[in-house]
PDB file of C-alpha atoms and ligand atoms in Angstrom:
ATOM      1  CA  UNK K   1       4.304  22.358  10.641  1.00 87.00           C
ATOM      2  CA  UNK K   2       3.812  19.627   7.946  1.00 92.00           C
ATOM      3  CA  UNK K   3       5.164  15.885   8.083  1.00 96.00           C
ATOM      4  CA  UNK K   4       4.314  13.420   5.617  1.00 97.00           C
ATOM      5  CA  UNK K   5       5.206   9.971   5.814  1.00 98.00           C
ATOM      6  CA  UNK K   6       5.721   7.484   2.768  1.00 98.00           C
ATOM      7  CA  UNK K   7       5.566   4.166   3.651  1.00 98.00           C
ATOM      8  CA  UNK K   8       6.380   1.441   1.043  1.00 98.00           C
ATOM      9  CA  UNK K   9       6.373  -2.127   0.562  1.00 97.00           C
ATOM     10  CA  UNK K  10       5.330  -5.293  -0.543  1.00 96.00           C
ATOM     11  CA  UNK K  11       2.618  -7.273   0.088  1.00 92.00           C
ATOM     12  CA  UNK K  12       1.899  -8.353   3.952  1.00 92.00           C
ATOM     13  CA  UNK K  13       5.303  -6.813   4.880  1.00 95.00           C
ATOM     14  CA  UNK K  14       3.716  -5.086   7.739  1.00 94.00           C
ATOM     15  CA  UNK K  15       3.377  -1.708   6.327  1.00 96.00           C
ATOM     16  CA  UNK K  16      -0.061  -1.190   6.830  1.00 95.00           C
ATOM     17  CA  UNK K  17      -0.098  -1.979  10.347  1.00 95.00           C
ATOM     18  CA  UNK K  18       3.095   0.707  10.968  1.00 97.00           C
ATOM     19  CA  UNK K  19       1.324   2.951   8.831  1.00 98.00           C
ATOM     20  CA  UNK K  20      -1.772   3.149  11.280  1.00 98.00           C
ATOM     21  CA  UNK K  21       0.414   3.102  14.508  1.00 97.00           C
ATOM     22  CA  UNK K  22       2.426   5.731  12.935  1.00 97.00           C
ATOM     23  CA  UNK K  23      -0.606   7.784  12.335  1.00 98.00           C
ATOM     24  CA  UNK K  24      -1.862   7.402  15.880  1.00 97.00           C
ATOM     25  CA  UNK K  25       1.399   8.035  17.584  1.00 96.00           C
ATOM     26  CA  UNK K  26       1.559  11.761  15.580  1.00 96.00           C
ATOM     27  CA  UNK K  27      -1.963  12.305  15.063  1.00 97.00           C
ATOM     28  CA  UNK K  28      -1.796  12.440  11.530  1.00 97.00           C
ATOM     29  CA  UNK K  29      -4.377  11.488   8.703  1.00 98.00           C
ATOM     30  CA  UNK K  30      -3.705   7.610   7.376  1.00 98.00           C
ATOM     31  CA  UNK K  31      -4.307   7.099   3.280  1.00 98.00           C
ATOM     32  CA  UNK K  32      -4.053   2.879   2.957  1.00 98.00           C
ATOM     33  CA  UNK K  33      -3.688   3.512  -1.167  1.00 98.00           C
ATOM     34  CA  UNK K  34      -3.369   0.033  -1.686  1.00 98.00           C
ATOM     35  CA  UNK K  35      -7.425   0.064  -0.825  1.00 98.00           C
ATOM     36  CA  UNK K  36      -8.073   2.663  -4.152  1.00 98.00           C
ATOM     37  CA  UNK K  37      -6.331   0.019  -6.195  1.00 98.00           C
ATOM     38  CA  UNK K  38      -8.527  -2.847  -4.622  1.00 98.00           C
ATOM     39  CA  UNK K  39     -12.022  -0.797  -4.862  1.00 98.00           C
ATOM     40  CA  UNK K  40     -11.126  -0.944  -8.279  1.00 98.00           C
ATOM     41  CA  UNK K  41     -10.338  -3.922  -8.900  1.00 98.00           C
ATOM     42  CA  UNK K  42     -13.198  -5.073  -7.178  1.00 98.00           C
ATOM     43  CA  UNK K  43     -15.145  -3.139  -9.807  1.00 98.00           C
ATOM     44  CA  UNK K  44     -13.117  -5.020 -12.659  1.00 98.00           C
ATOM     45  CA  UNK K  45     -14.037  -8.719 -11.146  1.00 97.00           C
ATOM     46  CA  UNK K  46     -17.692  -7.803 -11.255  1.00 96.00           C
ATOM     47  CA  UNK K  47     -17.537  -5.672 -14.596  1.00 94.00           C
ATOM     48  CA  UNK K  48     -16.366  -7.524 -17.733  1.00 90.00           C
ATOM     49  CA  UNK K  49     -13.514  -9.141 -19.560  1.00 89.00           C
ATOM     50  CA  UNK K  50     -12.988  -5.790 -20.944  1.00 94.00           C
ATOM     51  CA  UNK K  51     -12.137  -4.465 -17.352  1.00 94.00           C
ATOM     52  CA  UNK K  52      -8.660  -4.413 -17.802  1.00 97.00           C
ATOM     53  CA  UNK K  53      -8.214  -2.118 -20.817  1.00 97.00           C
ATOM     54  CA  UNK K  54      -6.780   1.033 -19.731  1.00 97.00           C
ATOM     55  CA  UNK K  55     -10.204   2.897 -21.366  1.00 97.00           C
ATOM     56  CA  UNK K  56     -12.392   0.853 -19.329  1.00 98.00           C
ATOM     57  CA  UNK K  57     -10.475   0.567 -16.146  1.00 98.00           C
ATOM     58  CA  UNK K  58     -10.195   4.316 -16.489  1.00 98.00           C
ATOM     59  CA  UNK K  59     -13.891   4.644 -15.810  1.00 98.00           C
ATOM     60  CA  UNK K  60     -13.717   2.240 -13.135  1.00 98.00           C
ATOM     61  CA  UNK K  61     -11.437   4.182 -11.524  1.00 98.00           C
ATOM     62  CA  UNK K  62     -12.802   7.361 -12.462  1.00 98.00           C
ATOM     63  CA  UNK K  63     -16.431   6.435 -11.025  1.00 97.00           C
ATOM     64  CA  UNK K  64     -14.530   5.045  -7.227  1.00 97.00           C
ATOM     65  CA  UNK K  65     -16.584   6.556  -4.470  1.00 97.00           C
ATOM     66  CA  UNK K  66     -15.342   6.465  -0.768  1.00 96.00           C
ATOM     67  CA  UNK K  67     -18.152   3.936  -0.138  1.00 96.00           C
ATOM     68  CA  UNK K  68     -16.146   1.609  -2.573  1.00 97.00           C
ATOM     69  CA  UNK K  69     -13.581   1.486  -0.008  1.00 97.00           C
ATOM     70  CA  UNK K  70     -14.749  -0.894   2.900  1.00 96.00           C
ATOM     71  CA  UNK K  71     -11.544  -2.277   4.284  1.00 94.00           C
ATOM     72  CA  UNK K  72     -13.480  -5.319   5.214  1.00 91.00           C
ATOM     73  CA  UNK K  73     -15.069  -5.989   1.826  1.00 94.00           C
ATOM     74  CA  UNK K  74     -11.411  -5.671   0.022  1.00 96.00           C
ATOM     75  CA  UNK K  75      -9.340  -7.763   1.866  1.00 91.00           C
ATOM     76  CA  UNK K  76      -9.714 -11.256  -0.166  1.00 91.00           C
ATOM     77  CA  UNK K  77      -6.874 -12.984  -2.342  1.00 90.00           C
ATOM     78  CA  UNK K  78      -8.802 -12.350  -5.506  1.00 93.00           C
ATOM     79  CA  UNK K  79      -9.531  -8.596  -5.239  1.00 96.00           C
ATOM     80  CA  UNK K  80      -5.504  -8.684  -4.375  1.00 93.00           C
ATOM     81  CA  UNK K  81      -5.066 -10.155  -7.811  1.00 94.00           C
ATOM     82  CA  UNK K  82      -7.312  -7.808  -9.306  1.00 96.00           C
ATOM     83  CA  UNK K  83      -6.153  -4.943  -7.635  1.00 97.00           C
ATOM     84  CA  UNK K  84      -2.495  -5.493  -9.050  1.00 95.00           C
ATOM     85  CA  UNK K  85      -3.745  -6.120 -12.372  1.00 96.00           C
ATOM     86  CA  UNK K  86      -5.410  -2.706 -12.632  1.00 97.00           C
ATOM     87  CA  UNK K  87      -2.424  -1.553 -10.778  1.00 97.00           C
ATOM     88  CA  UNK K  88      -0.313  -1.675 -14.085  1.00 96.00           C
ATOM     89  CA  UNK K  89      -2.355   0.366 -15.846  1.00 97.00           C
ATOM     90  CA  UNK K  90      -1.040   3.764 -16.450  1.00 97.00           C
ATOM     91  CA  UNK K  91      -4.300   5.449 -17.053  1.00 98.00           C
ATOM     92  CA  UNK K  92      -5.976   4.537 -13.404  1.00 98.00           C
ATOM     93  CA  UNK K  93      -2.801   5.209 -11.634  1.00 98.00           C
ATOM     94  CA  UNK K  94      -3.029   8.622 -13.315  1.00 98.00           C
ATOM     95  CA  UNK K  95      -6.549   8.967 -12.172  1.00 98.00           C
ATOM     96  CA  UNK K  96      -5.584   8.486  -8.762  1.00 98.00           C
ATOM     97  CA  UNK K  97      -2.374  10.793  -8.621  1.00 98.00           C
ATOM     98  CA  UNK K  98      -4.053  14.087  -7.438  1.00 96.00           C
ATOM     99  CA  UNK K  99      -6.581  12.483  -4.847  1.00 97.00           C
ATOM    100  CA  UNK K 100      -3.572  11.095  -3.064  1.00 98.00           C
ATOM    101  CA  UNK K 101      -1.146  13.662  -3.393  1.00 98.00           C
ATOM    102  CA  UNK K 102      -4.002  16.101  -1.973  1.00 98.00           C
ATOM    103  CA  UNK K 103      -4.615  14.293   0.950  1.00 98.00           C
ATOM    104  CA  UNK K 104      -0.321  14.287   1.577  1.00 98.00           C
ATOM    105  CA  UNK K 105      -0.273  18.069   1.203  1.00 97.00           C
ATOM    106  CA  UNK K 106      -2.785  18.861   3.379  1.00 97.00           C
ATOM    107  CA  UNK K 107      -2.280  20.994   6.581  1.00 95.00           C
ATOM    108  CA  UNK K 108       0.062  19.372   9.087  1.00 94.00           C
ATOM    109  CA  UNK K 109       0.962  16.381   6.617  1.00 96.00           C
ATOM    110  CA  UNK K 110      -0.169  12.445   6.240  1.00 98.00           C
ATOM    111  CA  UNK K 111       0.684   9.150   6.375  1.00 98.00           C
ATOM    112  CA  UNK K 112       0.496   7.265   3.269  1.00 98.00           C
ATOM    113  CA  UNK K 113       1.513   3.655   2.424  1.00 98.00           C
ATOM    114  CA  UNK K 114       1.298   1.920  -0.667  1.00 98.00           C
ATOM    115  CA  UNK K 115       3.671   0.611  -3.179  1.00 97.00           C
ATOM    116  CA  UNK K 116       5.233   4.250  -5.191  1.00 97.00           C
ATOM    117  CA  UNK K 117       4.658   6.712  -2.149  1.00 98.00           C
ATOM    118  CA  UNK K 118       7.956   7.792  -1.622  1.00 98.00           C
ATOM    119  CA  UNK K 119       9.316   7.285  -5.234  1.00 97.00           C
ATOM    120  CA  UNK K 120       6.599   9.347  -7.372  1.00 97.00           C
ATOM    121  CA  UNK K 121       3.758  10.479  -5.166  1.00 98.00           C
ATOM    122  CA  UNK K 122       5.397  11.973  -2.425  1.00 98.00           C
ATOM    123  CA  UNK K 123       9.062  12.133  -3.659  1.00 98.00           C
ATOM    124  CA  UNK K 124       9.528  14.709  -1.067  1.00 96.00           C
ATOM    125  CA  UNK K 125       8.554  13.354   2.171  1.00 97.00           C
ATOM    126  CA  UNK K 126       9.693  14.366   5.069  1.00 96.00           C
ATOM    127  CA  UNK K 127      10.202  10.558   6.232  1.00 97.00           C
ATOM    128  CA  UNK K 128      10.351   7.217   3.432  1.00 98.00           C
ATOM    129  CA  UNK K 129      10.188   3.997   5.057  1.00 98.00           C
ATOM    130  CA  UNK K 130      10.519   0.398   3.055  1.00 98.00           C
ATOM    131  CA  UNK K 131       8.936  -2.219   5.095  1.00 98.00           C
ATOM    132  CA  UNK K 132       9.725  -5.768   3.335  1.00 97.00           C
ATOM    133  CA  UNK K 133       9.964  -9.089   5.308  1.00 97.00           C
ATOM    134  CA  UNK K 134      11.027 -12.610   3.436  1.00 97.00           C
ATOM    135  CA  UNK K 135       8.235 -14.190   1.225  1.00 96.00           C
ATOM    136  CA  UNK K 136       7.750 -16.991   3.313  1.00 96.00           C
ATOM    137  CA  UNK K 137       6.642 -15.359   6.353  1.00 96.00           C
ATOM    138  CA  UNK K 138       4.792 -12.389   4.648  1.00 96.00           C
ATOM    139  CA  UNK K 139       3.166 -15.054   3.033  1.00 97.00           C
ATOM    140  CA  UNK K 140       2.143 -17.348   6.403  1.00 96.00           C
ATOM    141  CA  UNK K 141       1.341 -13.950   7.976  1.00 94.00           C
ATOM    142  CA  UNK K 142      -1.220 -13.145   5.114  1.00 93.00           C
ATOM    143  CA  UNK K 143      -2.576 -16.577   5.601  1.00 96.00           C
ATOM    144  CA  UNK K 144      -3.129 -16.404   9.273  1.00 95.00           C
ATOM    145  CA  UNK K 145      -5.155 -13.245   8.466  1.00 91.00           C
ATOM    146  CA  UNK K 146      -7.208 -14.971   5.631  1.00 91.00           C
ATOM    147  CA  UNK K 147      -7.454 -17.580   8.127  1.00 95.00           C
ATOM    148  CA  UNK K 148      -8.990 -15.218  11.121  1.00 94.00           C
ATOM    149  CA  UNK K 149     -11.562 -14.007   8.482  1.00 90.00           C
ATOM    150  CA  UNK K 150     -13.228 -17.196   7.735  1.00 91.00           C
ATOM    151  CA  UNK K 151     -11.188 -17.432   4.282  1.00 90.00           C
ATOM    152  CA  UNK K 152     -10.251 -21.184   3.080  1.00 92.00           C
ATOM    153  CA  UNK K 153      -7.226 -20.995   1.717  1.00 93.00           C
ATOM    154  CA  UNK K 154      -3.663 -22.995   1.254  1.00 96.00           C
ATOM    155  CA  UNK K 155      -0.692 -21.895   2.684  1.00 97.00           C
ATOM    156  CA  UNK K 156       1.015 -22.679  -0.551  1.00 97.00           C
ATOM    157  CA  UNK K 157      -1.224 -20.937  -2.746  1.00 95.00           C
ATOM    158  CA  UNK K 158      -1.032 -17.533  -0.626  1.00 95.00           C
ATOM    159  CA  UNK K 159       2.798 -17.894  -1.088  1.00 96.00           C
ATOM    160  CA  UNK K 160       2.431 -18.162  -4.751  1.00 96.00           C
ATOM    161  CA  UNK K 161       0.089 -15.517  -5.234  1.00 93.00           C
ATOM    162  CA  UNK K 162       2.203 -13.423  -2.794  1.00 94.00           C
ATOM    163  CA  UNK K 163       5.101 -13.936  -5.082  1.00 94.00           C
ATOM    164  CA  UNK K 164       3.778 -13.429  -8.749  1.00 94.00           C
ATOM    165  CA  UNK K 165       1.421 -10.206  -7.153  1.00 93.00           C
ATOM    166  CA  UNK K 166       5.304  -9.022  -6.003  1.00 94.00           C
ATOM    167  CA  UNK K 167       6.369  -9.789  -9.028  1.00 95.00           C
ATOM    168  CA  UNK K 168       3.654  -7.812 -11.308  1.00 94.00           C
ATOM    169  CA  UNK K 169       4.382  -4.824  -9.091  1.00 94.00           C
ATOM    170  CA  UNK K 170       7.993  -5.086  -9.128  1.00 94.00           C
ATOM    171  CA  UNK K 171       8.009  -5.203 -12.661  1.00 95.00           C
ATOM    172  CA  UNK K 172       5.270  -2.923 -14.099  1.00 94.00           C
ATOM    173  CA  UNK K 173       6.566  -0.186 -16.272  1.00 94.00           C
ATOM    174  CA  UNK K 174       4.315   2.978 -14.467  1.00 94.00           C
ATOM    175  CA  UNK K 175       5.829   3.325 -10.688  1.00 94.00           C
ATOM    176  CA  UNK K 176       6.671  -0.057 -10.250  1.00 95.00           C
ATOM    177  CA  UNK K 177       7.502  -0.988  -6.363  1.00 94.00           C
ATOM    178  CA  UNK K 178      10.875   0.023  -6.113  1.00 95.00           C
ATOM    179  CA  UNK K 179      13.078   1.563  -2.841  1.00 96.00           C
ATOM    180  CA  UNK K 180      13.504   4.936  -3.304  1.00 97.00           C
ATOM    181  CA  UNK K 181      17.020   5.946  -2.741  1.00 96.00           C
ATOM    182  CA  UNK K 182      16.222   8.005   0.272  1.00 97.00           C
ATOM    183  CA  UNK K 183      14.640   5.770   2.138  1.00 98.00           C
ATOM    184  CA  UNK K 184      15.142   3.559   5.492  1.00 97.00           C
ATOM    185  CA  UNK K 185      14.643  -0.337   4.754  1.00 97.00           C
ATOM    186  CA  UNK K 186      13.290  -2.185   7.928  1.00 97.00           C
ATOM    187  CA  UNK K 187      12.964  -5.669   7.646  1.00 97.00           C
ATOM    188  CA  UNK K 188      10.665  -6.869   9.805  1.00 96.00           C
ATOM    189  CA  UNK K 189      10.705 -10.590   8.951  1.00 96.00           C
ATOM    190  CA  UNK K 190      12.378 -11.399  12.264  1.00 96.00           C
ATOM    191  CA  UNK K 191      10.352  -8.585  14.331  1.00 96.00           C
ATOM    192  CA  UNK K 192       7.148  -8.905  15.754  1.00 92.00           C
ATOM    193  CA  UNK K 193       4.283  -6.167  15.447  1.00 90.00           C
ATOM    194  CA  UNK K 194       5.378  -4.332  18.169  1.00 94.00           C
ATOM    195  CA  UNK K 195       9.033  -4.202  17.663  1.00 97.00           C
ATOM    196  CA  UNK K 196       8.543  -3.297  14.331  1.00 96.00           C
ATOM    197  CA  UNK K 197       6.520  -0.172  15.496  1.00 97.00           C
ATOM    198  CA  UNK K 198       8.796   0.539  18.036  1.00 97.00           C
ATOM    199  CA  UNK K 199      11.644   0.533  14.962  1.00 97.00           C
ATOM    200  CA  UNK K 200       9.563   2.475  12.742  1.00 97.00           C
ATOM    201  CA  UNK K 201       8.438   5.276  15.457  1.00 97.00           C
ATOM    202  CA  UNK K 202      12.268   5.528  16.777  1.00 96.00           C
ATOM    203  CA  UNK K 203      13.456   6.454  13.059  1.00 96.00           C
ATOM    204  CA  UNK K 204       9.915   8.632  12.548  1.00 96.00           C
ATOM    205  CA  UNK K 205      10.849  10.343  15.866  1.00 95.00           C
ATOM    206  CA  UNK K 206      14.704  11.871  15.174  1.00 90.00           C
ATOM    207  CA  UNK K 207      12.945  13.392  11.839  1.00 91.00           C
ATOM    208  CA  UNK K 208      10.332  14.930  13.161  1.00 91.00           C
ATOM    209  CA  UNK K 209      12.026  16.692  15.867  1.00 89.00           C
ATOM    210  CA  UNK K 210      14.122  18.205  12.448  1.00 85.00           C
ATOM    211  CA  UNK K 211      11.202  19.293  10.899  1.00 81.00           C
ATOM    212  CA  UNK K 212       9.534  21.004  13.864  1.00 82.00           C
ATOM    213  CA  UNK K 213      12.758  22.787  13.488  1.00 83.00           C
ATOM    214  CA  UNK K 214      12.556  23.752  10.305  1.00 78.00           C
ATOM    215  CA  UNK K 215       9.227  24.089   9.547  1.00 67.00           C
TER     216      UNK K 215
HETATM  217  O1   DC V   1      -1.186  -2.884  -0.348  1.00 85.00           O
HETATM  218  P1   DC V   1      -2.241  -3.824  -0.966  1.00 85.00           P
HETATM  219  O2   DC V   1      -1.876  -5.270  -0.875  1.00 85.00           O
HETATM  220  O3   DC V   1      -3.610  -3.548  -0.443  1.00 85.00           O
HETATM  221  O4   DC V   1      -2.246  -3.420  -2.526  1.00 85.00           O
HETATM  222  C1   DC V   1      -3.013  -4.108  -3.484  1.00 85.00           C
HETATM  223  C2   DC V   1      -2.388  -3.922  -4.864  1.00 85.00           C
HETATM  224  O5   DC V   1      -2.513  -2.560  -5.248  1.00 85.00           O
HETATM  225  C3   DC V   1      -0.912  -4.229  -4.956  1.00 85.00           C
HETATM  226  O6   DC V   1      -0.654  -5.549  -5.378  1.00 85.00           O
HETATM  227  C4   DC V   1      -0.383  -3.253  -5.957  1.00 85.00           C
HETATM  228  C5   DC V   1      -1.363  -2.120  -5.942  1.00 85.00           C
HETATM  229  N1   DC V   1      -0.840  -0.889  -5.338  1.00 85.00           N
HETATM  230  C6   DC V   1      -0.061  -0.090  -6.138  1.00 85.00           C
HETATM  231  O7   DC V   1       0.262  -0.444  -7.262  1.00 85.00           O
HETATM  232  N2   DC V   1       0.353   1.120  -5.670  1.00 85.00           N
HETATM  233  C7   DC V   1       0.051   1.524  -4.439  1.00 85.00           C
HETATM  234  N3   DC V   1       0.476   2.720  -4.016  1.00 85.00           N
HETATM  235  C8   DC V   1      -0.720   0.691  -3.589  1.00 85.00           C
HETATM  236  C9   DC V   1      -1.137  -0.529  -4.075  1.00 85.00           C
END
């Protein structure tokens, strides 16, 4: 049988994190797509001023490699930025469409989690989850992790580069990040990591208990 899971949400809403303990808990393949969008940005920073013309941040995303996409390397406020600036390009979104909707259709299914999974690149998921939490504390949760990783940052300045990156992806006219009408909305603003597993795997469970049966 085949289950794929589309995970969706804004930044530091926790998605990530249920994405992975999804993934564990049914043994499935995890695609993090926000990490194709930050290898490329990464490439824009260190390219030109011209990065960010769909042409030339069409290469960039056209010459990604896996080795582009060190987790560890990616994770800083500016390649966030950068990431959601190339992110509104139509052309490197297109580039990126068949490599992720590959790795969703193949055997036994995927996890995925980004910002359009269940509204264009998986529109038929077996599962669509939105994970979204209040700025405030995705934004002191994002700075706690900056924090851990030897970044020096403001607590104030993570919030307002939380809220204009929500707002770039929000409003972006190729898949911006919207709820898809099918999916479950857990808040997890109040939750903590655990709990908000614990939500995500109860809803994850009932479904795929349907499609072993129909599958
Ligand atoms: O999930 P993240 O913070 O690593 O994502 C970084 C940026 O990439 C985000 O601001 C918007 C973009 N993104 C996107 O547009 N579509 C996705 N499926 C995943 C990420």
């Amino acid at each position: 049988m085949k289950f794929v899971v589309a995970i969706d949400g804004p930044a530091a809403a926790g998605k990530g994190t249920i994405a992975k303990a999804v993934a564990k808990h049914f043994n499935l393949p995890h695609l993090d797509t926000g990490l194709l969008y930050r290898g490329i940005g990464k490439k824009a920073l260190a390219y030109s001023r011209t990065s960010y013309y769909p042409e030339v941040a069409k290469q960039l995303a056209l010459d990604l490699k896996p080795s582009d996409l060190n987790p560890n390397e990616l994770r800083t406020p500016e390649i966030a930025e950068a990431a959601s600036k190339v992110a509104k390009i139509t052309e490197v979104r297109e580039v990126l469409l068949d490599f992720q909707r590959s790795f969703a259709n193949q055997d036994g299914g995927a996890v995925l989690d980004g910002r359009d999974i269940g509204t264009v690149i998986c529109p038929d998921a077996d599962i669509k989850l939105f994970i979204t939490a209040s700025a405030e504390v995705r934004s002191y949760r994002r700075y706690k992790e900056l924090k851990n990783n030897g970044h020096d940052v403001e607590l104030e300045s993570v919030l307002q580069d939380v809220v204009s990156r929500d707002k770039r992806d929000a409003e972006r006219e190729t898949s911006p990040l919207v709820i898809a009408k099918d999916a479950i909305k857990i808040d997890t603003s109040s939750l903590t990591i655990k709990d908000a597993v614990e939500v995500a795997i109860s809803y994850l469970n009932e479904k795929y208990e349907t499609a072993k049966l129909l599958k």
